[in-house]
Amino acid sequence: AKVVVRDAGEKGKGAFAAKPLSAGTWVGQYVGTLVTKEDSLQRYNSTNILSASLRGDYLFKVDDVLSLDAQNSSHFSRYFNHAEHGNLRVAVDAERRRVDFYAARDVEHGEELTFDYGIQYWLYRPTPSLESDSRNYTRLRERRIMRAPELTLLHPPPPGARM
């Protein structure tokens, strides 16, 4: 699919459809460096994976050991922003060590390409804008205090996961 990266207001940069997309169309692959948990700790000068994840906003979990890190990538997939009801569907293929994005519905020319990062992504980050997410994170943040951070998902859940 043709995608352009441009200003997305307070979100910084974003990726936008350069032409209309039909539901189910492959939009692109998440492009980054394949890293282990240990690599992430070293890259982000962290002592635990939670801290590394918070410093590495572009880490996308592939499986329990590996993530794709797009921190230094210039590929358009790095610029897919969050939206609770995003227009992209994520497909993680751990065996092939890749993440692909598909249009979840018809997408208009010029529309920003977004996907739901998942509730867990926001537990230790500032709440997303109401424009992109209507969920109430206050109760969820209160619950996180009662459990160890290691039990919290650090990245968007795999497709089909129920939250």
mmCIF file with all atom_site columns, C-alpha atoms in Angstrom:
data_model
loop_
_atom_site.group_PDB
_atom_site.id
_atom_site.type_symbol
_atom_site.label_atom_id
_atom_site.label_alt_id
_atom_site.label_comp_id
_atom_site.label_asym_id
_atom_site.label_entity_id
_atom_site.label_seq_id
_atom_site.pdbx_PDB_ins_code
_atom_site.Cartn_x
_atom_site.Cartn_y
_atom_site.Cartn_z
_atom_site.occupancy
_atom_site.B_iso_or_equiv
_atom_site.pdbx_formal_charge
_atom_site.auth_seq_id
_atom_site.auth_comp_id
_atom_site.auth_asym_id
_atom_site.auth_atom_id
_atom_site.pdbx_PDB_model_num
ATOM 1   C CA . ALA A 1 1   ? 0.000   0.000   0.000  1.00 0.00 ? 1   ALA A CA 1
ATOM 2   C CA . LYS A 1 2   ? 1.118   3.550   -0.587 1.00 0.00 ? 2   LYS A CA 1
ATOM 3   C CA . VAL A 1 3   ? 1.711   5.426   2.654  1.00 0.00 ? 3   VAL A CA 1
ATOM 4   C CA . VAL A 1 4   ? 3.043   8.912   3.356  1.00 0.00 ? 4   VAL A CA 1
ATOM 5   C CA . VAL A 1 5   ? 4.511   10.200  6.630  1.00 0.00 ? 5   VAL A CA 1
ATOM 6   C CA . ARG A 1 6   ? 3.606   13.731  7.669  1.00 0.00 ? 6   ARG A CA 1
ATOM 7   C CA . ASP A 1 7   ? 2.729   15.907  10.637 1.00 0.00 ? 7   ASP A CA 1
ATOM 8   C CA . ALA A 1 8   ? -0.039  14.465  12.849 1.00 0.00 ? 8   ALA A CA 1
ATOM 9   C CA . GLY A 1 9   ? -0.543  17.396  15.217 1.00 0.00 ? 9   GLY A CA 1
ATOM 10  C CA . GLU A 1 10  ? 0.172   16.813  18.898 1.00 0.00 ? 10  GLU A CA 1
ATOM 11  C CA . LYS A 1 11  ? 1.066   13.166  18.178 1.00 0.00 ? 11  LYS A CA 1
ATOM 12  C CA . GLY A 1 12  ? 4.112   14.251  16.207 1.00 0.00 ? 12  GLY A CA 1
ATOM 13  C CA . LYS A 1 13  ? 4.401   12.462  12.908 1.00 0.00 ? 13  LYS A CA 1
ATOM 14  C CA . GLY A 1 14  ? 1.912   9.967   11.552 1.00 0.00 ? 14  GLY A CA 1
ATOM 15  C CA . ALA A 1 15  ? 1.442   7.613   8.612  1.00 0.00 ? 15  ALA A CA 1
ATOM 16  C CA . PHE A 1 16  ? -1.389  8.357   6.184  1.00 0.00 ? 16  PHE A CA 1
ATOM 17  C CA . ALA A 1 17  ? -2.978  6.432   3.326  1.00 0.00 ? 17  ALA A CA 1
ATOM 18  C CA . ALA A 1 18  ? -1.730  7.844   -0.002 1.00 0.00 ? 18  ALA A CA 1
ATOM 19  C CA . LYS A 1 19  ? -4.670  6.208   -1.765 1.00 0.00 ? 19  LYS A CA 1
ATOM 20  C CA . PRO A 1 20  ? -7.896  4.466   -0.674 1.00 0.00 ? 20  PRO A CA 1
ATOM 21  C CA . LEU A 1 21  ? -7.454  1.019   0.888  1.00 0.00 ? 21  LEU A CA 1
ATOM 22  C CA . SER A 1 22  ? -10.002 -1.783  0.903  1.00 0.00 ? 22  SER A CA 1
ATOM 23  C CA . ALA A 1 23  ? -10.628 -3.773  4.068  1.00 0.00 ? 23  ALA A CA 1
ATOM 24  C CA . GLY A 1 24  ? -8.132  -6.646  4.289  1.00 0.00 ? 24  GLY A CA 1
ATOM 25  C CA . THR A 1 25  ? -5.447  -4.938  2.195  1.00 0.00 ? 25  THR A CA 1
ATOM 26  C CA . TRP A 1 26  ? -1.888  -5.581  3.390  1.00 0.00 ? 26  TRP A CA 1
ATOM 27  C CA . VAL A 1 27  ? -0.518  -2.177  4.409  1.00 0.00 ? 27  VAL A CA 1
ATOM 28  C CA . GLY A 1 28  ? 2.991   -3.109  5.444  1.00 0.00 ? 28  GLY A CA 1
ATOM 29  C CA . GLN A 1 29  ? 5.391   -4.887  7.735  1.00 0.00 ? 29  GLN A CA 1
ATOM 30  C CA . TYR A 1 30  ? 6.745   -3.409  10.974 1.00 0.00 ? 30  TYR A CA 1
ATOM 31  C CA . VAL A 1 31  ? 10.377  -2.704  10.154 1.00 0.00 ? 31  VAL A CA 1
ATOM 32  C CA . GLY A 1 32  ? 12.967  -2.652  12.914 1.00 0.00 ? 32  GLY A CA 1
ATOM 33  C CA . THR A 1 33  ? 15.888  -4.494  14.445 1.00 0.00 ? 33  THR A CA 1
ATOM 34  C CA . LEU A 1 34  ? 15.094  -7.888  15.972 1.00 0.00 ? 34  LEU A CA 1
ATOM 35  C CA . VAL A 1 35  ? 16.229  -7.731  19.615 1.00 0.00 ? 35  VAL A CA 1
ATOM 36  C CA . THR A 1 36  ? 16.122  -9.994  22.666 1.00 0.00 ? 36  THR A CA 1
ATOM 37  C CA . LYS A 1 37  ? 15.067  -8.837  26.131 1.00 0.00 ? 37  LYS A CA 1
ATOM 38  C CA . GLU A 1 38  ? 18.761  -8.604  27.025 1.00 0.00 ? 38  GLU A CA 1
ATOM 39  C CA . ASP A 1 39  ? 19.434  -6.450  23.940 1.00 0.00 ? 39  ASP A CA 1
ATOM 40  C CA . SER A 1 40  ? 16.602  -4.137  24.990 1.00 0.00 ? 40  SER A CA 1
ATOM 41  C CA . LEU A 1 41  ? 18.000  -3.760  28.490 1.00 0.00 ? 41  LEU A CA 1
ATOM 42  C CA . GLN A 1 42  ? 21.398  -2.830  27.080 1.00 0.00 ? 42  GLN A CA 1
ATOM 43  C CA . ARG A 1 43  ? 20.037  -0.515  24.345 1.00 0.00 ? 43  ARG A CA 1
ATOM 44  C CA . TYR A 1 44  ? 17.943  1.469   26.795 1.00 0.00 ? 44  TYR A CA 1
ATOM 45  C CA . ASN A 1 45  ? 20.384  1.325   29.714 1.00 0.00 ? 45  ASN A CA 1
ATOM 46  C CA . SER A 1 46  ? 17.813  -0.405  31.914 1.00 0.00 ? 46  SER A CA 1
ATOM 47  C CA . THR A 1 47  ? 17.876  -2.901  34.738 1.00 0.00 ? 47  THR A CA 1
ATOM 48  C CA . ASN A 1 48  ? 14.465  -4.433  33.969 1.00 0.00 ? 48  ASN A CA 1
ATOM 49  C CA . ILE A 1 49  ? 12.279  -4.998  30.927 1.00 0.00 ? 49  ILE A CA 1
ATOM 50  C CA . LEU A 1 50  ? 9.580   -2.571  32.122 1.00 0.00 ? 50  LEU A CA 1
ATOM 51  C CA . SER A 1 51  ? 12.064  0.285   32.240 1.00 0.00 ? 51  SER A CA 1
ATOM 52  C CA . ALA A 1 52  ? 13.470  -0.669  28.823 1.00 0.00 ? 52  ALA A CA 1
ATOM 53  C CA . SER A 1 53  ? 9.989   -0.807  27.336 1.00 0.00 ? 53  SER A CA 1
ATOM 54  C CA . LEU A 1 54  ? 9.128   2.634   28.675 1.00 0.00 ? 54  LEU A CA 1
ATOM 55  C CA . ARG A 1 55  ? 12.289  4.088   27.157 1.00 0.00 ? 55  ARG A CA 1
ATOM 56  C CA . GLY A 1 56  ? 11.830  2.171   23.916 1.00 0.00 ? 56  GLY A CA 1
ATOM 57  C CA . ASP A 1 57  ? 8.499   3.393   22.562 1.00 0.00 ? 57  ASP A CA 1
ATOM 58  C CA . TYR A 1 58  ? 9.018   1.507   19.311 1.00 0.00 ? 58  TYR A CA 1
ATOM 59  C CA . LEU A 1 59  ? 9.510   -1.991  20.740 1.00 0.00 ? 59  LEU A CA 1
ATOM 60  C CA . PHE A 1 60  ? 6.912   -4.375  19.308 1.00 0.00 ? 60  PHE A CA 1
ATOM 61  C CA . LYS A 1 61  ? 6.760   -7.767  20.992 1.00 0.00 ? 61  LYS A CA 1
ATOM 62  C CA . VAL A 1 62  ? 7.070   -10.729 18.612 1.00 0.00 ? 62  VAL A CA 1
ATOM 63  C CA . ASP A 1 63  ? 7.190   -13.490 21.246 1.00 0.00 ? 63  ASP A CA 1
ATOM 64  C CA . ASP A 1 64  ? 8.253   -13.956 24.867 1.00 0.00 ? 64  ASP A CA 1
ATOM 65  C CA . VAL A 1 65  ? 11.924  -13.402 23.988 1.00 0.00 ? 65  VAL A CA 1
ATOM 66  C CA . LEU A 1 66  ? 12.064  -11.237 20.857 1.00 0.00 ? 66  LEU A CA 1
ATOM 67  C CA . SER A 1 67  ? 10.840  -7.776  19.903 1.00 0.00 ? 67  SER A CA 1
ATOM 68  C CA . LEU A 1 68  ? 11.233  -5.585  16.853 1.00 0.00 ? 68  LEU A CA 1
ATOM 69  C CA . ASP A 1 69  ? 12.799  -2.236  17.726 1.00 0.00 ? 69  ASP A CA 1
ATOM 70  C CA . ALA A 1 70  ? 11.975  0.522   15.241 1.00 0.00 ? 70  ALA A CA 1
ATOM 71  C CA . GLN A 1 71  ? 13.571  3.321   17.287 1.00 0.00 ? 71  GLN A CA 1
ATOM 72  C CA . ASN A 1 72  ? 16.091  4.031   14.515 1.00 0.00 ? 72  ASN A CA 1
ATOM 73  C CA . SER A 1 73  ? 13.892  2.999   11.597 1.00 0.00 ? 73  SER A CA 1
ATOM 74  C CA . SER A 1 74  ? 12.709  5.492   8.999  1.00 0.00 ? 74  SER A CA 1
ATOM 75  C CA . HIS A 1 75  ? 10.100  3.057   7.624  1.00 0.00 ? 75  HIS A CA 1
ATOM 76  C CA . PHE A 1 76  ? 6.531   4.370   7.619  1.00 0.00 ? 76  PHE A CA 1
ATOM 77  C CA . SER A 1 77  ? 5.358   1.595   9.970  1.00 0.00 ? 77  SER A CA 1
ATOM 78  C CA . ARG A 1 78  ? 7.211   3.340   12.810 1.00 0.00 ? 78  ARG A CA 1
ATOM 79  C CA . TYR A 1 79  ? 4.710   6.192   12.484 1.00 0.00 ? 79  TYR A CA 1
ATOM 80  C CA . PHE A 1 80  ? 1.482   4.230   13.006 1.00 0.00 ? 80  PHE A CA 1
ATOM 81  C CA . ASN A 1 81  ? -0.120  6.049   15.927 1.00 0.00 ? 81  ASN A CA 1
ATOM 82  C CA . HIS A 1 82  ? -2.580  4.780   18.540 1.00 0.00 ? 82  HIS A CA 1
ATOM 83  C CA . ALA A 1 83  ? -6.358  4.855   18.269 1.00 0.00 ? 83  ALA A CA 1
ATOM 84  C CA . GLU A 1 84  ? -8.767  2.796   20.345 1.00 0.00 ? 84  GLU A CA 1
ATOM 85  C CA . HIS A 1 85  ? -10.739 2.000   17.199 1.00 0.00 ? 85  HIS A CA 1
ATOM 86  C CA . GLY A 1 86  ? -7.843  2.029   14.740 1.00 0.00 ? 86  GLY A CA 1
ATOM 87  C CA . ASN A 1 87  ? -8.205  1.229   11.068 1.00 0.00 ? 87  ASN A CA 1
ATOM 88  C CA . LEU A 1 88  ? -5.364  -1.324  11.061 1.00 0.00 ? 88  LEU A CA 1
ATOM 89  C CA . ARG A 1 89  ? -5.359  -4.949  12.167 1.00 0.00 ? 89  ARG A CA 1
ATOM 90  C CA . VAL A 1 90  ? -2.093  -6.370  13.504 1.00 0.00 ? 90  VAL A CA 1
ATOM 91  C CA . ALA A 1 91  ? -0.870  -9.878  12.668 1.00 0.00 ? 91  ALA A CA 1
ATOM 92  C CA . VAL A 1 92  ? 2.118   -11.169 14.652 1.00 0.00 ? 92  VAL A CA 1
ATOM 93  C CA . ASP A 1 93  ? 3.885   -14.199 13.182 1.00 0.00 ? 93  ASP A CA 1
ATOM 94  C CA . ALA A 1 94  ? 6.357   -15.334 15.851 1.00 0.00 ? 94  ALA A CA 1
ATOM 95  C CA . GLU A 1 95  ? 7.649   -18.207 13.725 1.00 0.00 ? 95  GLU A CA 1
ATOM 96  C CA . ARG A 1 96  ? 8.577   -15.883 10.864 1.00 0.00 ? 96  ARG A CA 1
ATOM 97  C CA . ARG A 1 97  ? 9.571   -13.139 13.337 1.00 0.00 ? 97  ARG A CA 1
ATOM 98  C CA . ARG A 1 98  ? 7.454   -10.457 11.730 1.00 0.00 ? 98  ARG A CA 1
ATOM 99  C CA . VAL A 1 99  ? 4.531   -8.151  12.342 1.00 0.00 ? 99  VAL A CA 1
ATOM 100 C CA . ASP A 1 100 ? 2.188   -7.213  9.508  1.00 0.00 ? 100 ASP A CA 1
ATOM 101 C CA . PHE A 1 101 ? -0.551  -4.600  9.285  1.00 0.00 ? 101 PHE A CA 1
ATOM 102 C CA . TYR A 1 102 ? -3.787  -4.949  7.293  1.00 0.00 ? 102 TYR A CA 1
ATOM 103 C CA . ALA A 1 103 ? -6.625  -2.504  6.731  1.00 0.00 ? 103 ALA A CA 1
ATOM 104 C CA . ALA A 1 104 ? -9.291  -3.439  9.291  1.00 0.00 ? 104 ALA A CA 1
ATOM 105 C CA . ARG A 1 105 ? -11.919 -1.593  7.242  1.00 0.00 ? 105 ARG A CA 1
ATOM 106 C CA . ASP A 1 106 ? -12.024 0.561   4.134  1.00 0.00 ? 106 ASP A CA 1
ATOM 107 C CA . VAL A 1 107 ? -9.620  3.482   4.563  1.00 0.00 ? 107 VAL A CA 1
ATOM 108 C CA . GLU A 1 108 ? -9.973  6.774   2.721  1.00 0.00 ? 108 GLU A CA 1
ATOM 109 C CA . HIS A 1 109 ? -7.188  8.622   0.916  1.00 0.00 ? 109 HIS A CA 1
ATOM 110 C CA . GLY A 1 110 ? -5.428  10.910  3.421  1.00 0.00 ? 110 GLY A CA 1
ATOM 111 C CA . GLU A 1 111 ? -6.753  9.089   6.507  1.00 0.00 ? 111 GLU A CA 1
ATOM 112 C CA . GLU A 1 112 ? -4.252  8.505   9.300  1.00 0.00 ? 112 GLU A CA 1
ATOM 113 C CA . LEU A 1 113 ? -3.287  4.844   9.770  1.00 0.00 ? 113 LEU A CA 1
ATOM 114 C CA . THR A 1 114 ? -3.694  3.761   13.399 1.00 0.00 ? 114 THR A CA 1
ATOM 115 C CA . PHE A 1 115 ? -4.066  0.689   15.585 1.00 0.00 ? 115 PHE A CA 1
ATOM 116 C CA . ASP A 1 116 ? -4.935  0.032   19.214 1.00 0.00 ? 116 ASP A CA 1
ATOM 117 C CA . TYR A 1 117 ? -1.701  -0.241  21.217 1.00 0.00 ? 117 TYR A CA 1
ATOM 118 C CA . GLY A 1 118 ? -3.686  -2.033  23.926 1.00 0.00 ? 118 GLY A CA 1
ATOM 119 C CA . ILE A 1 119 ? -4.646  -0.982  27.423 1.00 0.00 ? 119 ILE A CA 1
ATOM 120 C CA . GLN A 1 120 ? -1.465  -2.363  28.973 1.00 0.00 ? 120 GLN A CA 1
ATOM 121 C CA . TYR A 1 121 ? 0.742   -0.113  26.852 1.00 0.00 ? 121 TYR A CA 1
ATOM 122 C CA . TRP A 1 122 ? -0.693  2.938   28.610 1.00 0.00 ? 122 TRP A CA 1
ATOM 123 C CA . LEU A 1 123 ? -0.503  1.760   32.226 1.00 0.00 ? 123 LEU A CA 1
ATOM 124 C CA . TYR A 1 124 ? 2.911   3.348   32.799 1.00 0.00 ? 124 TYR A CA 1
ATOM 125 C CA . ARG A 1 125 ? 2.675   6.146   30.222 1.00 0.00 ? 125 ARG A CA 1
ATOM 126 C CA . PRO A 1 126 ? 0.661   9.360   30.057 1.00 0.00 ? 126 PRO A CA 1
ATOM 127 C CA . THR A 1 127 ? -2.969  8.694   29.111 1.00 0.00 ? 127 THR A CA 1
ATOM 128 C CA . PRO A 1 128 ? -3.694  8.991   25.375 1.00 0.00 ? 128 PRO A CA 1
ATOM 129 C CA . SER A 1 129 ? -5.855  11.908  24.245 1.00 0.00 ? 129 SER A CA 1
ATOM 130 C CA . LEU A 1 130 ? -9.626  11.533  24.419 1.00 0.00 ? 130 LEU A CA 1
ATOM 131 C CA . GLU A 1 131 ? -9.610  12.121  20.682 1.00 0.00 ? 131 GLU A CA 1
ATOM 132 C CA . SER A 1 132 ? -7.874  8.764   20.148 1.00 0.00 ? 132 SER A CA 1
ATOM 133 C CA . ASP A 1 133 ? -9.071  6.746   23.169 1.00 0.00 ? 133 ASP A CA 1
ATOM 134 C CA . SER A 1 134 ? -12.208 6.986   25.321 1.00 0.00 ? 134 SER A CA 1
ATOM 135 C CA . ARG A 1 135 ? -11.239 4.362   27.910 1.00 0.00 ? 135 ARG A CA 1
ATOM 136 C CA . ASN A 1 136 ? -10.805 5.318   31.559 1.00 0.00 ? 136 ASN A CA 1
ATOM 137 C CA . TYR A 1 137 ? -7.313  4.385   32.710 1.00 0.00 ? 137 TYR A CA 1
ATOM 138 C CA . THR A 1 138 ? -7.654  5.594   36.321 1.00 0.00 ? 138 THR A CA 1
ATOM 139 C CA . ARG A 1 139 ? -9.157  2.348   37.636 1.00 0.00 ? 139 ARG A CA 1
ATOM 140 C CA . LEU A 1 140 ? -6.680  0.264   35.656 1.00 0.00 ? 140 LEU A CA 1
ATOM 141 C CA . ARG A 1 141 ? -3.750  2.241   37.044 1.00 0.00 ? 141 ARG A CA 1
ATOM 142 C CA . GLU A 1 142 ? -5.052  1.744   40.580 1.00 0.00 ? 142 GLU A CA 1
ATOM 143 C CA . ARG A 1 143 ? -5.182  -2.021  39.960 1.00 0.00 ? 143 ARG A CA 1
ATOM 144 C CA . ARG A 1 144 ? -1.618  -2.113  38.589 1.00 0.00 ? 144 ARG A CA 1
ATOM 145 C CA . ILE A 1 145 ? -0.304  -0.989  41.982 1.00 0.00 ? 145 ILE A CA 1
ATOM 146 C CA . MET A 1 146 ? -1.567  -4.246  43.456 1.00 0.00 ? 146 MET A CA 1
ATOM 147 C CA . ARG A 1 147 ? 0.481   -6.476  41.138 1.00 0.00 ? 147 ARG A CA 1
ATOM 148 C CA . ALA A 1 148 ? 4.087   -6.744  40.102 1.00 0.00 ? 148 ALA A CA 1
ATOM 149 C CA . PRO A 1 149 ? 5.070   -4.824  36.942 1.00 0.00 ? 149 PRO A CA 1
ATOM 150 C CA . GLU A 1 150 ? 6.485   -8.045  35.491 1.00 0.00 ? 150 GLU A CA 1
ATOM 151 C CA . LEU A 1 151 ? 2.920   -9.353  35.233 1.00 0.00 ? 151 LEU A CA 1
ATOM 152 C CA . THR A 1 152 ? 1.820   -6.424  33.097 1.00 0.00 ? 152 THR A CA 1
ATOM 153 C CA . LEU A 1 153 ? 1.919   -6.763  29.324 1.00 0.00 ? 153 LEU A CA 1
ATOM 154 C CA . LEU A 1 154 ? 4.411   -4.298  27.964 1.00 0.00 ? 154 LEU A CA 1
ATOM 155 C CA . HIS A 1 155 ? 3.356   -4.236  24.318 1.00 0.00 ? 155 HIS A CA 1
ATOM 156 C CA . PRO A 1 156 ? 0.161   -4.454  22.312 1.00 0.00 ? 156 PRO A CA 1
ATOM 157 C CA . PRO A 1 157 ? -1.463  -7.893  22.625 1.00 0.00 ? 157 PRO A CA 1
ATOM 158 C CA . PRO A 1 158 ? -1.424  -10.322 19.714 1.00 0.00 ? 158 PRO A CA 1
ATOM 159 C CA . PRO A 1 159 ? -4.436  -10.216 17.392 1.00 0.00 ? 159 PRO A CA 1
ATOM 160 C CA . GLY A 1 160 ? -7.506  -11.910 18.787 1.00 0.00 ? 160 GLY A CA 1
ATOM 161 C CA . ALA A 1 161 ? -6.453  -11.509 22.412 1.00 0.00 ? 161 ALA A CA 1
ATOM 162 C CA . ARG A 1 162 ? -9.322  -10.599 24.720 1.00 0.00 ? 162 ARG A CA 1
ATOM 163 C CA . MET A 1 163 ? -8.722  -7.885  27.279 1.00 0.00 ? 163 MET A CA 1
#
